[in-house]
Short mmCIF file of C-alpha atoms in Angstrom, two decimals:
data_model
loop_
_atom_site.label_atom_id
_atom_site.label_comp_id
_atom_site.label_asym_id
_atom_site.label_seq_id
_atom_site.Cartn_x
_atom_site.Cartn_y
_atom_site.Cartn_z
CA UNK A 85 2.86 -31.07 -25.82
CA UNK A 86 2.81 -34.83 -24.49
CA UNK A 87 5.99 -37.07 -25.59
CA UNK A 88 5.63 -39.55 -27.58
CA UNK A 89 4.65 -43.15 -26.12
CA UNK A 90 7.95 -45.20 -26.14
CA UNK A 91 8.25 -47.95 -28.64
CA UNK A 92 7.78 -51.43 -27.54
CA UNK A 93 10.63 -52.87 -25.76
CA UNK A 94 11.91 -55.62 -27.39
CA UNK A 95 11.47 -59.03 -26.70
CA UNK A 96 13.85 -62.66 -26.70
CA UNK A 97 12.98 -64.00 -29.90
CA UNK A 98 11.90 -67.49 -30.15
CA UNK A 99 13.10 -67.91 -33.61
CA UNK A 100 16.34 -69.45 -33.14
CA UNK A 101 14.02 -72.04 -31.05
CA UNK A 102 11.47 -72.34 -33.47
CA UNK A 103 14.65 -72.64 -36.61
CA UNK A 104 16.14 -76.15 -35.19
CA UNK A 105 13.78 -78.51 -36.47
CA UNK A 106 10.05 -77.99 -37.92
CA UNK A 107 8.30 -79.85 -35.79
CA UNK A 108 8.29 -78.97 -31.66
CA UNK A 109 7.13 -82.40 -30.02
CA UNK A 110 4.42 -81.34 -27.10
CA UNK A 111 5.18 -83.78 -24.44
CA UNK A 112 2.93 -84.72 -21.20
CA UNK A 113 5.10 -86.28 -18.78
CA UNK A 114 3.33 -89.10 -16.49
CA UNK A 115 6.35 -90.52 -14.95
CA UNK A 116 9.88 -87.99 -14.32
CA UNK A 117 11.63 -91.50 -14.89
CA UNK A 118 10.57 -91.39 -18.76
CA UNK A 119 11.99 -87.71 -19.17
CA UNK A 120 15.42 -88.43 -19.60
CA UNK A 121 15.56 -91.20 -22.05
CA UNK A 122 12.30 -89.69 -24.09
CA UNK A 123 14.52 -86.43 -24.27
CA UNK A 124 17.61 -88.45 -25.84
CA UNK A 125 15.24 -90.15 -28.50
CA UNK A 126 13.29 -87.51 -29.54
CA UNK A 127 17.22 -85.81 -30.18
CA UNK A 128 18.50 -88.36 -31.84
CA UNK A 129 15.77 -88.40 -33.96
CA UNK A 130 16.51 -84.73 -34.93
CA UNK A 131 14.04 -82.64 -32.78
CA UNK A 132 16.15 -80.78 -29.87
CA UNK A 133 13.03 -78.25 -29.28
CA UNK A 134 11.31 -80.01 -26.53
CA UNK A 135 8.21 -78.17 -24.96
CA UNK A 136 7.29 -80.28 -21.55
CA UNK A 137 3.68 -79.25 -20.74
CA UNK A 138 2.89 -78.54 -17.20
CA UNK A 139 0.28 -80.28 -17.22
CA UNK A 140 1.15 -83.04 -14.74
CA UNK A 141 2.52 -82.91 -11.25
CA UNK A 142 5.65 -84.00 -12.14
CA UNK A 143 6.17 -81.63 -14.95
CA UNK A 144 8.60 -79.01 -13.42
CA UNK A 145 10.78 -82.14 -12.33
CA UNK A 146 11.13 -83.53 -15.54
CA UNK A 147 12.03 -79.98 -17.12
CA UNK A 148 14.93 -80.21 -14.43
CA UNK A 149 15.94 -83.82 -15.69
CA UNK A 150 16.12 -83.04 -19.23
CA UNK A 151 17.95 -79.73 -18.43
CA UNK A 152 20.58 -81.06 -16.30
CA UNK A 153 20.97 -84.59 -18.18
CA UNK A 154 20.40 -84.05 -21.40
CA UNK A 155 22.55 -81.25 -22.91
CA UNK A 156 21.66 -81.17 -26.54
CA UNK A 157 18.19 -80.83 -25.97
CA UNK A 158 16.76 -77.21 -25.69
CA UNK A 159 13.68 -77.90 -23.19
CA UNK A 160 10.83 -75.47 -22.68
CA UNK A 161 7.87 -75.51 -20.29
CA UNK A 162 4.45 -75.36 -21.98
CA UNK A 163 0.74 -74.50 -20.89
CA UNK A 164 2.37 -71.86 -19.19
CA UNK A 165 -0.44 -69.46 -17.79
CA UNK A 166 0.69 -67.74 -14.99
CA UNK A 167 3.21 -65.41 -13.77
CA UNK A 168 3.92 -67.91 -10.88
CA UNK A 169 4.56 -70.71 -13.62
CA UNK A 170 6.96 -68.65 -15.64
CA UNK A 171 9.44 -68.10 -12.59
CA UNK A 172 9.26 -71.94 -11.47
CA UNK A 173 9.49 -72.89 -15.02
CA UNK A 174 12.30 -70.98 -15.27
CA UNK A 175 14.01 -71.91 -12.10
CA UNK A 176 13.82 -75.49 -13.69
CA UNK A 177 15.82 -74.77 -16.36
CA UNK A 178 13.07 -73.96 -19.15
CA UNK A 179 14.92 -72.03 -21.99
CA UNK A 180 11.72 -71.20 -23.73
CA UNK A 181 8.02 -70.70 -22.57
CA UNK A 182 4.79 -71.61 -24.66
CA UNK A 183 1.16 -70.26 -23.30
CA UNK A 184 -1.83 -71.52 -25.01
CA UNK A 185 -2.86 -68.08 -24.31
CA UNK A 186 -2.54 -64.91 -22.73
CA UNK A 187 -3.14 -62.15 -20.35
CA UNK A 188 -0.84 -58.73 -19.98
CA UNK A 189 0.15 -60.11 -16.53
CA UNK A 190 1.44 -63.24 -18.12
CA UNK A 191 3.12 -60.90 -21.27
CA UNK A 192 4.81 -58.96 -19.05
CA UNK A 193 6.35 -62.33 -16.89
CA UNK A 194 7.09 -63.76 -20.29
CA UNK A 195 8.54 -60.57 -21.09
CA UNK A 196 10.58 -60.16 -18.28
CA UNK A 197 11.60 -63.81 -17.63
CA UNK A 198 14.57 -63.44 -20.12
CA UNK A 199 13.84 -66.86 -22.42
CA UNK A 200 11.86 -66.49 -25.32
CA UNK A 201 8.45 -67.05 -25.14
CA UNK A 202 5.38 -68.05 -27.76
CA UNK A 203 2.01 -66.51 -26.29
CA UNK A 204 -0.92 -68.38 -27.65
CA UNK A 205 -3.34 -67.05 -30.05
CA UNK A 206 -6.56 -68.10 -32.14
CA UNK A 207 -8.29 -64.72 -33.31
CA UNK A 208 -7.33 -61.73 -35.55
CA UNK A 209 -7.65 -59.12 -32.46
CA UNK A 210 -5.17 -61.12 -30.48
CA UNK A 211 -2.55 -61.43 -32.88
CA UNK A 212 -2.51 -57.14 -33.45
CA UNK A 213 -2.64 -56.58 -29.73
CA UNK A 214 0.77 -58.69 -29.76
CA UNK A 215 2.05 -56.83 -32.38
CA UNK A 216 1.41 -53.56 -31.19
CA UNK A 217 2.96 -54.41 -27.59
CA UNK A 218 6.72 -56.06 -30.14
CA UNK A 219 5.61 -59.59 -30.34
CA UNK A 220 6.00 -60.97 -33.97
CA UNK A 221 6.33 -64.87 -32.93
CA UNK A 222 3.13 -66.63 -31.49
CA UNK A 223 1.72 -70.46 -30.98
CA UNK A 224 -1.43 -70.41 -32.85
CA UNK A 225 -3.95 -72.85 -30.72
CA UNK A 226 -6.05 -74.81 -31.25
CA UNK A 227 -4.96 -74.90 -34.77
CA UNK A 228 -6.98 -77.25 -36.45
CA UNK A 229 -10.17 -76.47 -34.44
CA UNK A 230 -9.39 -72.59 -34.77
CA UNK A 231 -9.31 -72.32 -38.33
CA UNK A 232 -6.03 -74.66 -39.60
CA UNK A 233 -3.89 -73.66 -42.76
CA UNK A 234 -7.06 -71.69 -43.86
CA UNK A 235 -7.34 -69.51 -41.40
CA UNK A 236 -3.67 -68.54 -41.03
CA UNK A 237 -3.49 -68.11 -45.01
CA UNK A 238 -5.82 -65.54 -44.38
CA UNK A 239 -3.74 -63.59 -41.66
CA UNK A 240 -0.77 -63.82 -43.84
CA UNK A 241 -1.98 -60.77 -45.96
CA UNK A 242 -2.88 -57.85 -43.39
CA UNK A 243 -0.32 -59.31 -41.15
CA UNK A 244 2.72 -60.73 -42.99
CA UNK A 245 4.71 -59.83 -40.12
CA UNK A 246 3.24 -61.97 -37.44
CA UNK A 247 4.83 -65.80 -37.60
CA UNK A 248 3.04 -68.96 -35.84
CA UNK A 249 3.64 -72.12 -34.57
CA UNK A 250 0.35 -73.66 -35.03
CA UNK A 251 -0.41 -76.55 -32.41
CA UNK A 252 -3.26 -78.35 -31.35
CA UNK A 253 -4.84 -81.42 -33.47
CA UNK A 254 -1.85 -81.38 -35.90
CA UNK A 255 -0.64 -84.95 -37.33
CA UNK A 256 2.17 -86.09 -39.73
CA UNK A 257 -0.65 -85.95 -42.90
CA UNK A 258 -1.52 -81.91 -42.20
CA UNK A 259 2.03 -80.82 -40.93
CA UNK A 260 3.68 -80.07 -44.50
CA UNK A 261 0.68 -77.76 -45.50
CA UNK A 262 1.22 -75.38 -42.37
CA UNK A 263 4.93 -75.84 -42.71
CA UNK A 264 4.87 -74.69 -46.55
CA UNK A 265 2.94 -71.12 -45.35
CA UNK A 266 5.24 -68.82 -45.21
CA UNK A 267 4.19 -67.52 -41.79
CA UNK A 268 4.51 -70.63 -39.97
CA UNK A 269 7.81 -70.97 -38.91
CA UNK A 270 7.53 -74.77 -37.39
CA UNK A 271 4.48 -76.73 -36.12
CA UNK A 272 4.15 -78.37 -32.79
CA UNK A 273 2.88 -81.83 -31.93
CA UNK A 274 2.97 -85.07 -29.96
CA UNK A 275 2.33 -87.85 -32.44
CA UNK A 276 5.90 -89.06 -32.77
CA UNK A 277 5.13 -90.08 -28.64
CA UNK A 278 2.62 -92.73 -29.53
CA UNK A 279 1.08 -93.66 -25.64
CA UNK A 280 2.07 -97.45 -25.53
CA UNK A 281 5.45 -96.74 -27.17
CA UNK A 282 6.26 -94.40 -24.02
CA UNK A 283 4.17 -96.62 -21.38
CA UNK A 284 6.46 -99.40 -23.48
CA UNK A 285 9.51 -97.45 -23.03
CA UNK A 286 9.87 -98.15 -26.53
CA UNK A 287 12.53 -95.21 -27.15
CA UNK A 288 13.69 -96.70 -30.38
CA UNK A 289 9.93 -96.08 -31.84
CA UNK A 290 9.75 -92.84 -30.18
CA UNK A 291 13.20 -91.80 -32.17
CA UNK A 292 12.60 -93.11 -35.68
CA UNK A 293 8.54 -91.76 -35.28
CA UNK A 294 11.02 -88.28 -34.23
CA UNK A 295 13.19 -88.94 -37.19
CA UNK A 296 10.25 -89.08 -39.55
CA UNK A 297 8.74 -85.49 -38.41
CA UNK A 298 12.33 -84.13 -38.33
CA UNK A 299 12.41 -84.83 -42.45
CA UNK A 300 8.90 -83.41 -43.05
CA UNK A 301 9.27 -81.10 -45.54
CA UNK A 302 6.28 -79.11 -47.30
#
């Protein structure tokens, strides 16, 4: 007779991540100068949770800033979606990796990187496949466009055990409905970095706009 297949290793759980404020701000960085000072405001405005999108050339530098300059933030590396972008993101200093979504190549790097890790999901299929390889804490993307509060209402019943962070066309006005479901655990979002406030340098904006999503409550 065959053994039995091994149980899912287990995973670094995101939770404590996703537990320090309920609202992640999703931040493109332009220019590496800006990292450091939009890190401090967006802290003392109550969200430490920082993902940093790699989405610009200068992305894996300012990951490196925040990490090394700004010690009460907790910075991650988003748009992560490839096994090469884990390890560099990593090497930065990233202590937590988002993917908008995901392959088992990029699982297993995730996986094996040793941060916790969101992998991105928008369909029923996607969400079980994560929970059948130990993964109970995924970014739901693109929320709004992929269903919103609706749609993740409706997972909640066949799959109480799976918990989002929904991200993607989320503002201050639709924030408290996801955040009073009791499978989202926080949302994520960049509307507390207006463009001209941060083109502005206009830090003090940036930290009460932070302030204001760090008091959102349901």
């Amino acid at each position: 007779m065959s053994p039995s297949p091994l149980p899912p290793s287990p995973s670094p759980s995101p939770l404590p991540v996703l537990e320090l404020a309920p609202v992640v701000p999703v931040v493109v960085v332009e220019d590496v100068s800006d990292a450091v000072p939009l890190a401090r405001a967006l802290v003392a405005g109550g969200l430490p949770a920082i993902e940093v999108t790699l989405r610009t050339p200068v992305a894996l530098d300012a990951i490196r800033a925040i990490a090394d300059a700004v010690p009460d933030a907790v910075v991650g590396a988003g748009t992560v979606i490839s096994p090469a972008q884990v390890a560099d993101s990593v090497a930065a200093g990233a202590r937590f990796l988002v993917s908008p979504g995901w392959t088992d190549a990029l699982l297993d790097a995730m996986k094996g990187s040793g941060v916790p890790f969101l992998p991105g999901v928008s369909t029923t299929s996607e969400v079980v496949a994560l929970l059948e390889r130990g993964v109970t804490d995924m970014k739901f993307f693109p929320a709004e466009a992929a269903g919103g509060t609706a749609y993740l209402k409706s997972l909640g019943g066949p799959l109480p055990q799976a918990r989002f962070c929904p991200t993607g066309g989320i503002g201050p006005t639709v924030a408290p409905e996801y955040l009073a479901l009791p499978n989202v655990l926080c949302v994520g979002g960049s509307w507390m970095l207006p463009a001209d406030a941060v083109a502005a340098g206009d830090w003090a904006r940036v930290e009460k706009l932070a302030r204001e999503a760090a008091g959102l409550v349901p």
